[in-house]
């Protein structure tokens, strides 16, 4: 977070307090943020509470407390303290830098995020029985190994089942292998490939065969076809489709994910190409370069504190989703986000739901590598399921699109960046499992 970001964040906090009629004072044109002087507390400080105390007919300390609540939970702000007669002192959270680097990696690598070269140069030979679950597992393991740089050869104990072609399954050879090969021996599916395909279709069948660990029986019942949250496959694919819907909805509202959320790159993700954000749609507050010491040039804007309300309304951009809430996968947190802490340690730098989702996105490369090394595609399936649940919790707690009379703000652009990264992870993981990720459900 730059001084310009912080200045505008404080200004938005003032606006929100005025809009909520908690603070009755004119909103200043700008808020001056300065580096903390030697011996002071935090990274930056501002005297806006002292400036507003007179017009608001409140003690400066009370104004400072009102503003602290609205600034402290914003991404990039680690701690807000009140010092002296009513100065606000800000300590920035430097985890934001690693989060920006994470989102930059997802943006740059796209569906290949999490692929690597940890197994580069290794040759893995997979041999499996002439059985549908063994064949599907071997193919998924082969994809995971190849994604980590390994070379893979797959053979089958006998000629492939003709129905395997409907799943796109191929082998490099069959019969007795010329050299000992590592076997793939999951618990058999218990039914012929053709029967399972006719009943479930290719995507649900793959998920059912791969979701369970190799030593467990695969659940291949009708629940795999249920269009609701109870079906993990539906939840994962719907979360990915929802992430794409957010991008489309944001474009209709004239904004995209904030490039600043992805690091220093001025270009947004490939998904935003040709759709520049409309500056007028974001923030009408002027940026005064003189207000930011050592930062004469800025184009950042702050997170809109008002956007952190736990609004239960889904944005109108989702028109056309299934009418049944269960089919939509609509989920609501069981409780509201905890109030901002006011103790010396300060609040968590992100809403807990955002932190959980970011951590799962960061874990994705390790999960793919572990799935490859242990030949366990079920690990990837469970990771995708966790990401999908976290995505909906994040969406409900930190809506990426404005609702009601809200304007798109930096907070929405940053949240959209996180949501899109989650969608990329889900699509990439499904691809490695051989499962389609439709854009619409």
Short mmCIF file of C-alpha atoms in Angstrom, two decimals:
data_model
loop_
_atom_site.label_atom_id
_atom_site.label_comp_id
_atom_site.label_asym_id
_atom_site.label_seq_id
_atom_site.Cartn_x
_atom_site.Cartn_y
_atom_site.Cartn_z
CA UNK A 1 0.00 0.00 0.00
CA UNK A 2 1.45 3.34 -1.08
CA UNK A 3 0.92 6.62 0.77
CA UNK A 4 -1.59 7.54 -1.95
CA UNK A 5 -3.50 4.33 -1.29
CA UNK A 6 -3.47 4.98 2.43
CA UNK A 7 -4.57 8.59 2.01
CA UNK A 8 -7.53 7.60 -0.10
CA UNK A 9 -8.37 4.73 2.24
CA UNK A 10 -8.65 7.19 5.12
CA UNK A 11 -10.70 9.53 2.94
CA UNK A 12 -13.13 6.72 2.13
CA UNK A 13 -13.38 5.94 5.85
CA UNK A 14 -14.39 9.57 6.45
CA UNK A 15 -16.99 9.37 3.67
CA UNK A 16 -18.42 6.16 5.05
CA UNK A 17 -18.66 7.58 8.56
CA UNK A 18 -20.45 10.66 7.18
CA UNK A 19 -22.80 8.54 5.06
CA UNK A 20 -23.66 6.45 8.12
CA UNK A 21 -24.36 9.64 10.05
CA UNK A 22 -21.79 8.63 12.64
CA UNK A 23 -19.71 11.68 11.80
CA UNK A 24 -21.36 15.00 10.95
CA UNK A 25 -18.70 17.04 9.21
CA UNK A 26 -17.82 18.08 5.65
CA UNK A 27 -15.71 15.54 3.79
CA UNK A 28 -12.32 17.08 2.99
CA UNK A 29 -11.06 17.13 -0.59
CA UNK A 30 -8.01 15.15 0.48
CA UNK A 31 -6.32 13.63 3.52
CA UNK A 32 -2.64 14.28 4.06
CA UNK A 33 -0.58 11.25 5.09
CA UNK A 34 3.03 11.71 6.16
CA UNK A 35 5.82 9.42 7.19
CA UNK A 36 6.05 9.03 10.92
CA UNK A 37 8.71 11.24 12.42
CA UNK A 38 11.63 9.74 14.40
CA UNK A 39 10.41 8.36 17.70
CA UNK A 40 6.84 8.11 16.43
CA UNK A 41 4.66 5.03 16.11
CA UNK A 42 3.93 3.14 12.91
CA UNK A 43 4.88 3.77 9.29
CA UNK A 44 2.61 6.73 8.51
CA UNK A 45 0.43 9.18 10.40
CA UNK A 46 -2.28 11.71 9.69
CA UNK A 47 -4.10 14.42 11.63
CA UNK A 48 -7.49 14.16 9.94
CA UNK A 49 -9.27 13.54 13.27
CA UNK A 50 -7.95 16.83 14.60
CA UNK A 51 -9.06 18.53 11.39
CA UNK A 52 -12.62 17.17 11.67
CA UNK A 53 -13.10 17.50 15.43
CA UNK A 54 -14.32 21.11 15.31
CA UNK A 55 -16.85 20.76 12.46
CA UNK A 56 -18.09 17.46 13.94
CA UNK A 57 -18.44 18.94 17.44
CA UNK A 58 -16.68 15.87 18.84
CA UNK A 59 -13.39 15.36 20.68
CA UNK A 60 -10.57 14.50 18.30
CA UNK A 61 -10.03 11.19 20.12
CA UNK A 62 -13.64 10.18 19.43
CA UNK A 63 -13.30 11.07 15.73
CA UNK A 64 -10.08 9.04 15.62
CA UNK A 65 -11.82 6.02 17.12
CA UNK A 66 -14.61 6.25 14.55
CA UNK A 67 -12.12 6.33 11.68
CA UNK A 68 -9.87 3.63 13.12
CA UNK A 69 -12.70 1.08 12.97
CA UNK A 70 -13.20 1.79 9.29
CA UNK A 71 -9.55 1.74 8.26
CA UNK A 72 -8.07 -1.06 10.34
CA UNK A 73 -9.61 -4.01 8.47
CA UNK A 74 -8.53 -2.88 5.00
CA UNK A 75 -6.05 -5.03 3.06
CA UNK A 76 -2.52 -3.79 3.54
CA UNK A 77 -3.19 -2.13 6.91
CA UNK A 78 -1.66 -4.12 9.74
CA UNK A 79 -2.39 -1.87 12.73
CA UNK A 80 -4.00 1.50 13.45
CA UNK A 81 -3.16 3.30 16.66
CA UNK A 82 -4.38 6.56 18.17
CA UNK A 83 -1.58 8.68 19.57
CA UNK A 84 -1.38 12.07 21.25
CA UNK A 85 -4.49 14.24 21.07
CA UNK A 86 -5.97 12.26 18.18
CA UNK A 87 -3.37 11.41 15.56
CA UNK A 88 -3.90 8.20 13.59
CA UNK A 89 -0.73 6.13 13.18
CA UNK A 90 -0.69 3.34 10.60
CA UNK A 91 1.52 0.27 10.48
CA UNK A 92 1.31 -1.40 7.09
CA UNK A 93 0.98 -5.13 6.70
CA UNK A 94 3.80 -6.36 4.53
CA UNK A 95 2.07 -9.67 3.85
CA UNK A 96 0.23 -7.72 1.19
CA UNK A 97 3.43 -7.79 -0.87
CA UNK A 98 3.55 -11.58 -0.89
CA UNK A 99 -0.15 -11.71 -1.74
CA UNK A 100 0.41 -9.42 -4.71
CA UNK A 101 3.26 -11.66 -5.84
CA UNK A 102 0.99 -14.70 -5.49
CA UNK A 103 -1.78 -13.14 -7.58
CA UNK A 104 0.82 -12.04 -10.14
CA UNK A 105 2.02 -15.63 -10.47
CA UNK A 106 -1.52 -16.92 -11.05
CA UNK A 107 -2.18 -14.19 -13.60
CA UNK A 108 1.04 -14.83 -15.51
CA UNK A 109 0.87 -18.64 -15.48
CA UNK A 110 -2.85 -19.04 -15.97
CA UNK A 111 -4.00 -22.65 -16.06
CA UNK A 112 -0.37 -23.73 -15.69
CA UNK A 113 -0.14 -22.17 -12.22
CA UNK A 114 1.35 -24.80 -9.94
CA UNK A 115 3.17 -26.61 -12.74
CA UNK A 116 6.91 -26.84 -12.24
CA UNK A 117 10.14 -28.68 -12.95
CA UNK A 118 10.62 -30.53 -9.66
CA UNK A 119 10.57 -33.86 -11.54
CA UNK A 120 12.38 -32.64 -14.65
CA UNK A 121 14.38 -35.41 -16.31
CA UNK A 122 12.64 -38.23 -14.43
CA UNK A 123 11.00 -41.03 -16.42
CA UNK A 124 7.94 -42.63 -14.86
CA UNK A 125 6.46 -45.82 -16.24
CA UNK A 126 2.90 -46.58 -15.21
CA UNK A 127 1.28 -49.96 -15.70
CA UNK A 128 -2.34 -50.66 -14.79
CA UNK A 129 -5.01 -53.33 -15.02
CA UNK A 130 -7.62 -53.43 -17.76
CA UNK A 131 -10.15 -51.73 -15.48
CA UNK A 132 -11.78 -48.31 -15.73
CA UNK A 133 -10.71 -46.86 -12.39
CA UNK A 134 -7.12 -48.00 -12.85
CA UNK A 135 -7.05 -46.47 -16.34
CA UNK A 136 -8.53 -43.12 -15.25
CA UNK A 137 -6.19 -42.95 -12.27
CA UNK A 138 -3.14 -43.72 -14.40
CA UNK A 139 -4.06 -40.99 -16.88
CA UNK A 140 -4.55 -38.41 -14.10
CA UNK A 141 -1.28 -39.40 -12.44
CA UNK A 142 0.46 -39.11 -15.80
CA UNK A 143 -0.84 -35.55 -16.24
CA UNK A 144 0.31 -34.59 -12.75
CA UNK A 145 3.76 -36.04 -13.35
CA UNK A 146 4.08 -34.31 -16.71
CA UNK A 147 3.03 -31.00 -15.13
CA UNK A 148 6.09 -31.31 -12.87
CA UNK A 149 8.45 -31.93 -15.78
CA UNK A 150 8.56 -35.74 -15.79
CA UNK A 151 8.31 -37.97 -18.83
CA UNK A 152 5.58 -40.60 -18.55
CA UNK A 153 4.91 -43.92 -20.28
CA UNK A 154 1.61 -45.71 -19.59
CA UNK A 155 0.85 -49.33 -20.40
CA UNK A 156 -2.12 -51.59 -19.76
CA UNK A 157 -2.16 -55.27 -18.81
CA UNK A 158 -4.39 -56.07 -21.83
CA UNK A 159 -5.85 -54.37 -24.84
CA UNK A 160 -7.86 -51.28 -23.83
CA UNK A 161 -11.61 -51.48 -23.37
CA UNK A 162 -13.27 -49.90 -26.47
CA UNK A 163 -15.45 -47.77 -24.16
CA UNK A 164 -12.34 -46.04 -22.83
CA UNK A 165 -12.23 -43.97 -26.00
CA UNK A 166 -15.32 -42.13 -24.75
CA UNK A 167 -13.17 -40.90 -21.87
CA UNK A 168 -10.22 -40.06 -24.09
CA UNK A 169 -8.10 -42.75 -22.44
CA UNK A 170 -5.07 -43.96 -24.35
CA UNK A 171 -2.11 -46.18 -23.50
CA UNK A 172 1.38 -46.42 -24.93
CA UNK A 173 1.26 -50.20 -25.05
CA UNK A 174 -0.35 -53.26 -23.50
CA UNK A 175 0.49 -56.78 -22.50
CA UNK A 176 3.51 -57.80 -20.48
CA UNK A 177 5.78 -54.75 -20.22
CA UNK A 178 9.36 -55.13 -21.42
CA UNK A 179 10.70 -53.83 -18.08
CA UNK A 180 9.17 -53.78 -14.60
CA UNK A 181 6.75 -50.90 -14.31
CA UNK A 182 5.23 -49.23 -11.29
CA UNK A 183 1.69 -50.48 -10.88
CA UNK A 184 -1.48 -48.44 -10.40
CA UNK A 185 -3.82 -50.59 -8.30
CA UNK A 186 -6.82 -48.66 -6.91
CA UNK A 187 -9.85 -50.52 -5.63
CA UNK A 188 -11.81 -51.55 -8.78
CA UNK A 189 -14.87 -49.51 -9.71
CA UNK A 190 -17.01 -52.64 -9.71
CA UNK A 191 -18.84 -52.00 -13.00
CA UNK A 192 -17.93 -51.92 -16.70
CA UNK A 193 -16.84 -48.62 -18.23
CA UNK A 194 -19.76 -48.49 -20.67
CA UNK A 195 -22.36 -48.92 -17.93
CA UNK A 196 -20.79 -46.21 -15.75
CA UNK A 197 -20.49 -43.79 -18.66
CA UNK A 198 -24.10 -44.27 -19.67
CA UNK A 199 -25.21 -43.59 -16.10
CA UNK A 200 -22.92 -40.73 -15.10
CA UNK A 201 -21.27 -39.23 -18.16
CA UNK A 202 -17.51 -38.65 -18.48
CA UNK A 203 -17.00 -35.73 -16.07
CA UNK A 204 -18.99 -37.07 -13.13
CA UNK A 205 -17.45 -40.51 -13.67
CA UNK A 206 -13.90 -39.13 -13.60
CA UNK A 207 -14.60 -37.13 -10.45
CA UNK A 208 -16.19 -40.13 -8.72
CA UNK A 209 -13.24 -42.36 -9.61
CA UNK A 210 -10.57 -39.84 -8.64
CA UNK A 211 -12.08 -38.13 -5.56
CA UNK A 212 -11.64 -41.15 -3.29
CA UNK A 213 -8.17 -42.26 -2.21
CA UNK A 214 -6.86 -45.28 -4.11
CA UNK A 215 -7.40 -47.64 -1.17
CA UNK A 216 -11.05 -46.57 -0.76
CA UNK A 217 -14.05 -47.55 -2.83
CA UNK A 218 -15.19 -44.89 -5.27
CA UNK A 219 -18.60 -43.33 -4.64
CA UNK A 220 -20.40 -43.63 -7.98
CA UNK A 221 -24.00 -43.02 -6.99
CA UNK A 222 -26.57 -40.57 -8.40
CA UNK A 223 -25.35 -37.85 -6.01
CA UNK A 224 -22.64 -37.08 -8.57
CA UNK A 225 -25.33 -35.65 -10.85
CA UNK A 226 -27.06 -33.45 -8.27
CA UNK A 227 -26.91 -29.75 -9.19
CA UNK A 228 -26.39 -28.47 -5.66
CA UNK A 229 -23.85 -27.69 -3.01
CA UNK A 230 -23.92 -31.21 -1.60
CA UNK A 231 -22.27 -32.41 -4.82
CA UNK A 232 -18.59 -31.47 -4.59
CA UNK A 233 -18.08 -31.64 -8.36
CA UNK A 234 -20.93 -29.21 -8.97
CA UNK A 235 -19.60 -26.89 -6.26
CA UNK A 236 -16.12 -26.81 -7.81
CA UNK A 237 -17.33 -26.22 -11.35
CA UNK A 238 -19.92 -23.70 -10.25
CA UNK A 239 -17.33 -21.73 -8.29
CA UNK A 240 -15.20 -21.50 -11.42
CA UNK A 241 -18.19 -20.40 -13.49
CA UNK A 242 -19.10 -17.85 -10.82
CA UNK A 243 -15.60 -16.39 -10.95
CA UNK A 244 -16.00 -15.88 -14.70
CA UNK A 245 -19.41 -14.30 -14.10
CA UNK A 246 -17.77 -11.82 -11.74
CA UNK A 247 -15.37 -10.74 -14.48
CA UNK A 248 -18.24 -10.31 -16.91
CA UNK A 249 -20.28 -8.41 -14.34
CA UNK A 250 -17.36 -6.11 -13.55
CA UNK A 251 -16.87 -5.38 -17.25
CA UNK A 252 -20.52 -4.36 -17.52
CA UNK A 253 -19.96 -1.99 -14.59
CA UNK A 254 -16.89 -0.52 -16.26
CA UNK A 255 -14.05 -1.92 -14.16
CA UNK A 256 -11.61 -4.81 -14.00
CA UNK A 257 -9.35 -6.28 -11.36
CA UNK A 258 -6.85 -3.71 -10.10
CA UNK A 259 -3.48 -4.33 -11.79
CA UNK A 260 -1.85 -3.10 -8.58
CA UNK A 261 -3.21 -6.19 -6.90
CA UNK A 262 -0.94 -8.22 -9.14
CA UNK A 263 2.27 -6.38 -8.35
CA UNK A 264 4.05 -3.83 -10.48
CA UNK A 265 2.82 -5.01 -13.85
CA UNK A 266 0.71 -2.32 -15.55
CA UNK A 267 -1.17 -4.91 -17.53
CA UNK A 268 -4.08 -6.86 -16.20
CA UNK A 269 -4.62 -10.59 -16.70
CA UNK A 270 -5.18 -11.89 -20.17
CA UNK A 271 -8.85 -12.23 -19.34
CA UNK A 272 -9.12 -8.45 -19.15
CA UNK A 273 -7.33 -7.68 -22.39
CA UNK A 274 -9.04 -4.92 -24.31
CA UNK A 275 -11.31 -3.95 -21.41
CA UNK A 276 -9.66 -1.06 -19.62
CA UNK A 277 -11.29 0.14 -16.47
CA UNK A 278 -13.24 3.35 -16.60
CA UNK A 279 -11.48 5.65 -14.12
CA UNK A 280 -14.70 7.59 -13.59
CA UNK A 281 -16.33 4.46 -12.31
CA UNK A 282 -13.94 4.02 -9.44
CA UNK A 283 -13.24 7.07 -7.40
CA UNK A 284 -14.05 10.73 -7.77
CA UNK A 285 -11.64 11.89 -5.09
CA UNK A 286 -8.74 13.93 -6.43
CA UNK A 287 -5.22 12.76 -5.77
CA UNK A 288 -2.97 15.58 -4.63
CA UNK A 289 0.66 14.61 -5.28
CA UNK A 290 1.81 17.18 -2.75
CA UNK A 291 0.06 15.24 -0.01
CA UNK A 292 2.30 12.21 -0.41
CA UNK A 293 5.88 12.65 0.71
CA UNK A 294 8.38 10.99 -1.62
CA UNK A 295 5.60 9.75 -3.88
CA UNK A 296 4.84 12.44 -6.46
CA UNK A 297 3.22 10.04 -8.89
CA UNK A 298 0.41 7.71 -7.92
CA UNK A 299 -2.46 6.02 -9.63
CA UNK A 300 -3.62 3.81 -6.80
CA UNK A 301 -6.91 4.09 -5.02
CA UNK A 302 -7.89 2.80 -1.64
CA UNK A 303 -10.16 0.04 -0.61
CA UNK A 304 -13.68 1.24 -0.02
CA UNK A 305 -14.51 0.52 3.61
CA UNK A 306 -18.20 0.51 2.83
CA UNK A 307 -17.64 -2.47 0.59
CA UNK A 308 -16.81 -4.60 3.61
CA UNK A 309 -20.39 -4.78 4.81
CA UNK A 310 -21.63 -8.33 4.82
CA UNK A 311 -24.40 -7.62 2.39
CA UNK A 312 -26.57 -10.69 1.78
CA UNK A 313 -27.55 -9.51 -1.66
CA UNK A 314 -26.04 -11.18 -4.68
CA UNK A 315 -25.11 -8.73 -7.44
CA UNK A 316 -27.45 -8.32 -10.33
CA UNK A 317 -24.68 -9.47 -12.65
CA UNK A 318 -25.67 -13.04 -11.91
CA UNK A 319 -28.92 -12.84 -13.80
CA UNK A 320 -29.67 -16.16 -15.37
CA UNK A 321 -28.33 -18.34 -12.56
CA UNK A 322 -30.51 -21.27 -11.48
CA UNK A 323 -33.54 -20.22 -9.48
CA UNK A 324 -33.06 -22.86 -6.80
CA UNK A 325 -30.66 -21.56 -4.12
CA UNK A 326 -29.40 -25.08 -3.52
CA UNK A 327 -28.65 -25.47 -7.22
CA UNK A 328 -26.84 -22.13 -7.28
CA UNK A 329 -24.56 -23.13 -4.48
CA UNK A 330 -25.52 -19.94 -2.62
CA UNK A 331 -23.88 -20.01 0.77
CA UNK A 332 -23.94 -17.57 3.64
CA UNK A 333 -21.54 -17.37 6.56
CA UNK A 334 -23.04 -18.65 9.77
CA UNK A 335 -21.95 -15.50 11.56
CA UNK A 336 -20.78 -12.04 10.73
CA UNK A 337 -17.13 -11.15 10.49
CA UNK A 338 -15.69 -10.44 13.96
CA UNK A 339 -15.39 -6.81 14.93
CA UNK A 340 -12.04 -5.14 14.40
CA UNK A 341 -9.78 -5.58 17.39
CA UNK A 342 -8.70 -2.41 19.12
CA UNK A 343 -5.87 -3.83 21.22
CA UNK A 344 -2.19 -3.21 20.69
CA UNK A 345 -1.80 -6.08 18.26
CA UNK A 346 -4.38 -4.61 15.89
CA UNK A 347 -6.78 -6.44 13.58
CA UNK A 348 -6.19 -9.18 11.09
CA UNK A 349 -5.03 -7.58 7.85
CA UNK A 350 -7.73 -9.30 5.81
CA UNK A 351 -11.19 -10.59 6.33
CA UNK A 352 -10.69 -14.20 7.56
CA UNK A 353 -12.45 -15.56 4.48
CA UNK A 354 -10.03 -13.72 2.20
CA UNK A 355 -7.05 -14.98 4.17
CA UNK A 356 -8.28 -18.57 3.93
CA UNK A 357 -8.79 -18.36 0.17
CA UNK A 358 -5.41 -16.72 -0.45
CA UNK A 359 -3.68 -19.40 1.62
CA UNK A 360 -5.36 -22.18 -0.36
CA UNK A 361 -4.33 -20.56 -3.64
CA UNK A 362 -0.77 -20.35 -2.34
CA UNK A 363 -0.85 -24.05 -1.36
CA UNK A 364 -1.94 -25.19 -4.82
CA UNK A 365 1.55 -25.80 -6.30
CA UNK A 366 2.54 -27.95 -3.31
CA UNK A 367 -0.66 -29.97 -3.61
CA UNK A 368 -0.02 -30.65 -7.31
CA UNK A 369 3.54 -31.75 -6.60
CA UNK A 370 2.43 -34.01 -3.74
CA UNK A 371 -0.27 -35.51 -5.94
CA UNK A 372 2.33 -36.29 -8.58
CA UNK A 373 4.95 -37.72 -6.21
CA UNK A 374 2.48 -39.88 -4.29
CA UNK A 375 0.45 -40.72 -7.39
CA UNK A 376 -2.63 -39.48 -5.59
CA UNK A 377 -4.98 -37.39 -7.75
CA UNK A 378 -7.49 -37.52 -4.89
CA UNK A 379 -5.34 -34.89 -3.14
CA UNK A 380 -5.93 -32.51 -6.00
CA UNK A 381 -9.68 -33.17 -5.99
CA UNK A 382 -9.93 -32.44 -2.28
CA UNK A 383 -7.87 -29.26 -2.72
CA UNK A 384 -10.24 -28.03 -5.41
CA UNK A 385 -13.19 -28.74 -3.16
CA UNK A 386 -11.59 -26.69 -0.35
CA UNK A 387 -10.89 -23.81 -2.75
CA UNK A 388 -14.51 -23.83 -3.92
CA UNK A 389 -15.88 -23.65 -0.38
CA UNK A 390 -13.44 -20.86 0.48
CA UNK A 391 -14.37 -19.00 -2.70
CA UNK A 392 -18.04 -18.82 -1.76
CA UNK A 393 -17.24 -17.82 1.82
CA UNK A 394 -15.00 -15.07 0.45
CA UNK A 395 -17.65 -13.96 -2.02
CA UNK A 396 -20.26 -13.62 0.70
CA UNK A 397 -17.96 -11.85 3.13
CA UNK A 398 -16.12 -9.61 0.65
CA UNK A 399 -18.36 -9.07 -2.41
CA UNK A 400 -16.20 -8.45 -5.48
CA UNK A 401 -18.97 -6.46 -7.19
CA UNK A 402 -20.67 -3.37 -5.77
CA UNK A 403 -24.24 -3.66 -4.61
CA UNK A 404 -27.01 -1.11 -4.45
CA UNK A 405 -25.72 2.42 -4.90
CA UNK A 406 -22.08 1.52 -4.32
CA UNK A 407 -19.51 2.62 -6.85
CA UNK A 408 -16.77 0.25 -7.97
CA UNK A 409 -13.76 0.94 -5.77
CA UNK A 410 -10.22 -0.28 -5.29
CA UNK A 411 -11.58 -2.78 -2.78
CA UNK A 412 -13.80 -4.32 -5.46
CA UNK A 413 -10.94 -4.44 -7.94
CA UNK A 414 -8.68 -6.16 -5.41
CA UNK A 415 -11.39 -8.66 -4.46
CA UNK A 416 -12.05 -9.38 -8.11
CA UNK A 417 -8.35 -10.18 -8.52
CA UNK A 418 -8.56 -12.75 -5.71
CA UNK A 419 -11.78 -14.26 -7.09
CA UNK A 420 -10.31 -14.60 -10.56
CA UNK A 421 -7.19 -16.27 -9.17
CA UNK A 422 -9.42 -18.80 -7.41
CA UNK A 423 -11.27 -19.46 -10.67
CA UNK A 424 -7.97 -20.03 -12.46
CA UNK A 425 -6.84 -22.53 -9.83
CA UNK A 426 -10.13 -24.42 -10.09
CA UNK A 427 -10.02 -24.57 -13.89
CA UNK A 428 -6.37 -25.65 -13.93
CA UNK A 429 -6.94 -28.38 -11.36
CA UNK A 430 -9.97 -29.76 -13.16
CA UNK A 431 -7.97 -29.81 -16.38
CA UNK A 432 -5.29 -31.98 -14.77
CA UNK A 433 -7.99 -34.41 -13.66
CA UNK A 434 -9.38 -34.50 -17.21
CA UNK A 435 -12.64 -32.82 -16.22
CA UNK A 436 -14.23 -29.97 -18.16
CA UNK A 437 -14.77 -26.60 -16.48
CA UNK A 438 -17.76 -25.02 -18.27
CA UNK A 439 -18.02 -21.25 -18.37
CA UNK A 440 -21.74 -21.41 -17.57
CA UNK A 441 -23.67 -23.79 -15.33
#
